[in-house]
XYZ file of C-alpha atoms in Angstrom:
208
model
C 77.735 99.010 114.018
C 78.173 95.403 114.992
C 81.709 94.174 115.343
C 82.751 91.455 112.908
C 84.972 88.780 114.397
C 87.039 86.521 112.167
C 87.520 82.918 113.189
C 90.924 81.385 112.328
C 90.901 78.744 109.635
C 92.438 75.289 109.980
C 95.603 76.411 108.216
C 96.004 79.282 110.672
C 95.358 77.079 113.701
C 97.967 74.441 112.918
C 101.473 75.736 113.639
C 104.242 75.096 111.192
C 106.881 72.535 111.990
C 110.421 73.575 112.743
C 113.075 73.817 110.103
C 115.561 71.648 111.972
C 116.441 68.130 110.869
C 115.015 66.726 114.113
C 111.494 67.221 112.787
C 112.306 65.193 109.656
C 113.645 61.800 110.739
C 114.992 59.485 108.074
C 112.509 56.651 107.707
C 113.795 53.134 107.195
C 113.200 51.838 103.684
C 110.946 48.778 103.358
C 112.073 45.489 101.948
C 112.082 45.875 98.177
C 112.956 43.751 95.194
C 115.441 44.672 92.482
C 112.745 46.456 90.464
C 111.405 48.466 93.445
C 108.353 46.299 94.153
C 107.682 44.223 97.212
C 108.788 40.675 96.571
C 110.043 37.660 98.432
C 112.485 36.595 95.715
C 115.078 39.303 96.349
C 114.676 41.439 99.466
C 116.496 44.699 100.081
C 116.833 46.163 103.566
C 118.479 49.391 104.696
C 120.550 48.740 107.818
C 121.970 52.181 108.526
C 121.939 55.688 107.027
C 124.688 58.148 107.907
C 124.808 61.858 107.171
C 128.001 63.873 106.886
C 128.344 67.646 106.454
C 131.034 69.710 104.757
C 131.285 73.423 105.512
C 131.687 75.465 102.336
C 131.525 79.156 101.528
C 127.756 79.176 100.990
C 126.895 77.076 104.030
C 126.967 73.335 104.680
C 126.929 70.625 102.048
C 125.403 67.300 103.129
C 126.269 63.846 101.887
C 124.533 60.577 102.757
C 125.741 56.991 102.920
C 123.395 53.993 103.103
C 124.330 50.458 104.153
C 122.067 48.027 102.280
C 121.704 44.240 102.572
C 120.209 42.207 99.697
C 119.371 38.489 99.709
C 117.040 35.887 98.248
C 116.431 34.076 101.581
C 117.750 30.864 100.010
C 121.475 31.054 100.750
C 122.583 34.125 98.756
C 123.312 37.494 100.362
C 125.178 40.692 99.499
C 126.170 43.923 101.248
C 126.680 47.349 99.675
C 127.515 50.868 100.885
C 126.104 53.579 98.633
C 127.018 57.273 98.849
C 125.214 60.230 97.280
C 123.925 63.718 97.918
C 120.369 62.451 98.485
C 119.070 59.608 100.654
C 117.153 57.928 97.834
C 120.193 57.927 95.547
C 122.403 56.521 98.294
C 119.953 53.674 98.938
C 119.698 52.928 95.209
C 123.466 52.812 94.770
C 123.880 50.662 97.873
C 121.301 48.205 96.555
C 123.052 47.983 93.180
C 126.421 47.309 94.818
C 124.897 44.676 97.103
C 123.255 42.847 94.179
C 126.537 42.844 92.243
C 128.438 41.457 95.245
C 126.072 38.664 96.249
C 127.717 35.451 97.482
C 126.425 32.001 98.430
C 126.652 30.660 101.988
C 126.360 27.100 103.295
C 123.217 26.488 105.337
C 121.836 23.347 106.914
C 118.051 23.406 106.555
C 116.988 26.597 108.363
C 120.108 27.072 110.517
C 123.911 26.934 110.212
C 125.911 23.669 110.276
C 128.260 24.559 113.152
C 129.430 27.292 115.524
C 131.460 30.121 114.025
C 133.291 33.149 115.433
C 134.362 36.015 113.193
C 135.934 39.459 113.552
C 136.146 42.461 111.263
C 137.868 45.558 112.566
C 136.556 46.080 116.090
C 133.400 44.009 115.542
C 133.190 40.448 116.891
C 130.276 38.151 116.059
C 129.486 34.692 117.426
C 126.934 32.466 115.666
C 125.555 29.153 116.930
C 123.019 26.775 115.372
C 119.630 26.408 117.036
C 116.818 23.863 117.027
C 113.636 24.414 114.984
C 111.266 26.921 116.531
C 113.979 29.009 118.186
C 113.841 31.881 115.730
C 116.553 34.453 115.084
C 118.084 35.576 118.382
C 120.119 38.545 117.178
C 120.347 42.297 117.172
C 119.025 44.535 114.444
C 122.217 44.629 112.368
C 123.059 40.921 112.530
C 119.399 39.999 112.005
C 119.271 41.884 108.700
C 122.080 39.751 107.227
C 120.751 36.470 108.621
C 117.207 37.060 107.374
C 118.448 38.005 103.918
C 120.513 34.796 103.770
C 117.518 32.648 104.733
C 118.445 31.634 108.288
C 115.393 31.134 110.513
C 116.810 29.474 113.656
C 120.065 30.728 115.140
C 121.699 32.107 118.284
C 124.067 35.066 117.938
C 125.993 37.545 120.027
C 127.816 40.726 119.053
C 130.803 41.048 121.380
C 132.785 44.000 120.048
C 132.165 47.309 118.316
C 128.628 48.460 117.542
C 129.635 50.039 114.227
C 126.970 48.885 111.779
C 129.316 48.505 108.794
C 131.833 46.400 110.719
C 129.135 44.240 112.338
C 127.529 43.509 108.950
C 130.864 42.585 107.391
C 131.795 40.408 110.381
C 128.471 38.573 110.097
C 128.945 38.046 106.355
C 132.498 36.815 106.966
C 131.184 34.333 109.525
C 128.590 32.989 107.078
C 131.219 32.600 104.356
C 133.403 30.500 106.662
C 130.668 27.877 107.151
C 131.331 24.418 105.694
C 129.022 21.431 105.318
C 130.217 17.965 106.271
C 129.633 16.727 102.728
C 131.897 19.446 101.298
C 134.704 18.696 103.756
C 134.592 14.952 103.016
C 134.519 15.596 99.274
C 137.632 17.795 99.414
C 139.497 15.123 101.367
C 138.356 12.368 99.047
C 136.436 10.509 101.755
C 133.006 8.990 101.767
C 130.416 9.479 104.445
C 129.634 6.116 106.024
C 126.076 5.702 107.120
C 125.574 4.144 110.529
C 124.166 0.631 110.293
C 121.188 -0.143 112.480
C 121.638 -3.033 114.860
C 119.097 -5.848 114.456
C 116.407 -5.931 117.089
C 116.912 -8.563 119.762
C 114.177 -11.224 120.088
C 111.765 -10.851 122.950
C 112.998 -14.052 124.672
C 116.610 -12.851 124.767
C 115.534 -9.481 126.100
C 113.573 -11.186 128.914
C 116.643 -13.184 129.986
């Protein structure tokens, strides 16, 4: 009798992935609008996702926290920290908190009106205005807040702690401390005097 050999199928050839959490990384959520669809009116970006574990009688119970930044890219931005037993629920709650806590910041065209230095906890953030075409020179955490606020040209430096929550709050605090020259003059009851142009000198006087 001829021997019958069985060839392994595709399902048998491909080994199963491990059960550890290393094989299932948490993917960063895309920029979404308030209704879950991609939009440029109100962007939502996940900055950081943290996982904590509690040891109970039946094993370990996991809890997730998501730091979410929401903005309309026109001077309004908000930050929220959502906590839940699932990643999707934590992101949803963080987005809701960020939308409810949105604030307006003072911008000058596509940059900030002046230098600003802010601290929150151990985080220290320095922001400086930049000329058009510079872009956003910032790290991942600071960039998320600046892009959501609508800043397109800026120089920044994070000098202290790398904790994402503290860096985001320090950046938001720095943006809230910005003041336009018009607002400062209005509070003091002063008027901005426009510089008068000097009349051009005649060609004969210039030659002398």
